[in-house]
Amino acid sequence: KMESPEALVEDCPSEPIENAVEEEYTDETKTADIKIITALEEFCCLPEFTNAVHAIMNEHAGKFVDFEEEQDIECYNIFKQYIETIEELLQKFLEENSITEEDLYN
Protein backbone atom coordinates (compact mmCIF):
# COMPACT_ATOMS: atom_id res chain seq x y z
CA LYS A 1 0.00 0.00 0.00
CA MET A 2 1.24 3.46 -0.89
CA GLU A 3 2.16 6.01 1.74
CA SER A 4 0.02 9.08 2.19
CA PRO A 5 1.05 12.17 0.21
CA GLU A 6 1.92 13.93 3.44
CA ALA A 7 4.31 11.13 4.45
CA LEU A 8 5.97 11.21 1.03
CA VAL A 9 6.65 14.95 1.33
CA GLU A 10 9.21 14.23 4.01
CA ASP A 11 11.25 12.24 1.48
CA CYS A 12 11.26 14.99 -1.17
CA PRO A 13 14.46 16.97 -1.62
CA SER A 14 14.23 20.51 -0.35
CA GLU A 15 16.88 21.83 -2.75
CA PRO A 16 15.64 23.31 -6.03
CA ILE A 17 15.78 21.06 -9.05
CA GLU A 18 18.24 22.15 -11.71
CA ASN A 19 16.51 24.08 -14.54
CA ALA A 20 13.25 24.15 -12.57
CA VAL A 21 10.84 27.05 -12.68
CA GLU A 22 11.91 29.78 -10.28
CA GLU A 23 9.21 29.49 -7.62
CA GLU A 24 9.24 28.41 -4.02
CA TYR A 25 8.62 24.70 -3.60
CA THR A 26 6.75 24.49 -0.32
CA ASP A 27 5.45 21.49 1.60
CA GLU A 28 1.99 22.45 0.32
CA THR A 29 3.24 22.37 -3.29
CA LYS A 30 5.00 19.06 -2.70
CA THR A 31 1.84 17.56 -1.21
CA ALA A 32 -0.27 18.76 -4.14
CA ASP A 33 2.24 17.34 -6.64
CA ILE A 34 2.38 14.00 -4.84
CA LYS A 35 -1.44 13.81 -4.82
CA ILE A 36 -1.51 14.37 -8.59
CA ILE A 37 1.20 11.78 -9.25
CA THR A 38 -0.45 9.28 -6.90
CA ALA A 39 -3.81 9.73 -8.62
CA LEU A 40 -2.17 9.39 -12.04
CA GLU A 41 -0.35 6.24 -10.99
CA GLU A 42 -3.59 4.73 -9.68
CA PHE A 43 -5.40 5.69 -12.91
CA CYS A 44 -2.73 3.99 -15.04
CA CYS A 45 -3.30 0.78 -13.06
CA LEU A 46 -7.06 0.73 -13.66
CA PRO A 47 -8.48 -1.80 -16.14
CA GLU A 48 -9.78 1.05 -18.32
CA PHE A 49 -6.20 2.13 -18.97
CA THR A 50 -4.41 -1.22 -18.97
CA ASN A 51 -7.05 -2.90 -21.14
CA ALA A 52 -6.77 -0.15 -23.76
CA VAL A 53 -2.98 -0.55 -23.88
CA HIS A 54 -3.18 -4.35 -23.96
CA ALA A 55 -5.80 -4.28 -26.73
CA ILE A 56 -3.46 -2.34 -29.02
CA MET A 57 -0.50 -4.51 -28.06
CA ASN A 58 -2.38 -7.76 -28.59
CA GLU A 59 -3.77 -6.65 -31.94
CA HIS A 60 -0.51 -5.34 -33.38
CA ALA A 61 2.47 -6.82 -31.53
CA GLY A 62 3.29 -9.32 -34.28
CA LYS A 63 3.76 -6.51 -36.80
CA PHE A 64 6.81 -5.16 -34.96
CA VAL A 65 9.25 -7.92 -35.80
CA ASP A 66 12.71 -6.49 -36.47
CA PHE A 67 13.81 -3.89 -33.94
CA GLU A 68 17.18 -3.42 -35.61
CA GLU A 69 15.59 -2.00 -38.76
CA GLU A 70 13.45 1.05 -39.31
CA GLN A 71 9.74 0.28 -38.94
CA ASP A 72 7.40 0.65 -41.91
CA ILE A 73 4.57 3.16 -42.23
CA GLU A 74 2.01 0.65 -40.94
CA CYS A 75 3.93 0.38 -37.67
CA TYR A 76 4.21 4.15 -37.47
CA ASN A 77 0.44 4.45 -37.87
CA ILE A 78 -0.07 1.87 -35.11
CA PHE A 79 2.27 3.88 -32.90
CA LYS A 80 0.24 7.03 -33.63
CA GLN A 81 -2.95 5.13 -32.68
CA TYR A 82 -1.27 4.05 -29.43
CA ILE A 83 -0.23 7.65 -28.64
CA GLU A 84 -3.75 8.94 -29.40
CA THR A 85 -5.26 6.34 -27.10
CA ILE A 86 -2.91 7.23 -24.25
CA GLU A 87 -3.49 10.96 -24.74
CA GLU A 88 -7.28 10.51 -24.75
CA LEU A 89 -7.14 8.48 -21.55
CA LEU A 90 -4.86 10.99 -19.88
CA GLN A 91 -7.09 13.87 -20.97
CA LYS A 92 -10.06 12.06 -19.45
CA PHE A 93 -8.07 11.60 -16.22
CA LEU A 94 -7.23 15.30 -16.09
CA GLU A 95 -10.83 16.35 -16.70
CA GLU A 96 -12.28 13.91 -14.14
CA ASN A 97 -9.82 15.13 -11.50
CA SER A 98 -10.02 18.84 -12.36
CA ILE A 99 -6.29 18.91 -13.09
CA THR A 100 -4.93 21.20 -15.78
CA GLU A 101 -2.06 20.24 -18.06
CA GLU A 102 -0.12 23.05 -16.40
CA ASP A 103 -0.70 21.43 -12.98
CA LEU A 104 0.64 18.17 -14.35
CA TYR A 105 3.73 19.58 -16.04
CA ASN A 106 4.74 22.10 -13.40
PDB file of N, CA and C in Angstrom, residues 9-17 25 30:
ATOM      1  N   VAL A   9       6.033  13.627   1.378  1.00  0.00           N
ATOM      2  CA  VAL A   9       6.648  14.950   1.331  1.00  0.00           C
ATOM      3  C   VAL A   9       7.953  14.962   2.101  1.00  0.00           C
ATOM      4  N   GLU A  10       8.004  14.259   3.191  1.00  0.00           N
ATOM      5  CA  GLU A  10       9.208  14.232   4.013  1.00  0.00           C
ATOM      6  C   GLU A  10      10.408  13.696   3.248  1.00  0.00           C
ATOM      7  N   ASP A  11      10.166  12.828   2.250  1.00  0.00           N
ATOM      8  CA  ASP A  11      11.247  12.237   1.478  1.00  0.00           C
ATOM      9  C   ASP A  11      11.679  13.085   0.284  1.00  0.00           C
ATOM     10  N   CYS A  12      10.941  14.147  -0.020  1.00  0.00           N
ATOM     11  CA  CYS A  12      11.261  14.986  -1.168  1.00  0.00           C
ATOM     12  C   CYS A  12      12.457  15.881  -0.855  1.00  0.00           C
ATOM     13  N   PRO A  13      13.316  16.069  -1.850  1.00  0.00           N
ATOM     14  CA  PRO A  13      14.456  16.967  -1.617  1.00  0.00           C
ATOM     15  C   PRO A  13      13.967  18.392  -1.447  1.00  0.00           C
ATOM     16  N   SER A  14      14.626  19.127  -0.579  1.00  0.00           N
ATOM     17  CA  SER A  14      14.229  20.511  -0.353  1.00  0.00           C
ATOM     18  C   SER A  14      15.014  21.469  -1.239  1.00  0.00           C
ATOM     19  N   GLU A  15      16.094  20.987  -1.865  1.00  0.00           N
ATOM     20  CA  GLU A  15      16.879  21.825  -2.752  1.00  0.00           C
ATOM     21  C   GLU A  15      16.141  21.975  -4.077  1.00  0.00           C
ATOM     22  N   PRO A  16      16.310  23.131  -4.735  1.00  0.00           N
ATOM     23  CA  PRO A  16      15.644  23.305  -6.032  1.00  0.00           C
ATOM     24  C   PRO A  16      16.213  22.346  -7.071  1.00  0.00           C
ATOM     25  N   ILE A  17      15.367  21.939  -7.966  1.00  0.00           N
ATOM     26  CA  ILE A  17      15.777  21.055  -9.055  1.00  0.00           C
ATOM     27  C   ILE A  17      16.429  21.912 -10.126  1.00  0.00           C
ATOM     28  N   TYR A  25       9.210  26.043  -3.645  1.00  0.00           N
ATOM     29  CA  TYR A  25       8.625  24.701  -3.605  1.00  0.00           C
ATOM     30  C   TYR A  25       8.352  24.379  -2.139  1.00  0.00           C
ATOM     31  N   LYS A  30       4.567  20.458  -2.625  1.00  0.00           N
ATOM     32  CA  LYS A  30       5.004  19.057  -2.701  1.00  0.00           C
ATOM     33  C   LYS A  30       3.826  18.113  -2.483  1.00  0.00           C
TER      34      LYS A  30
END
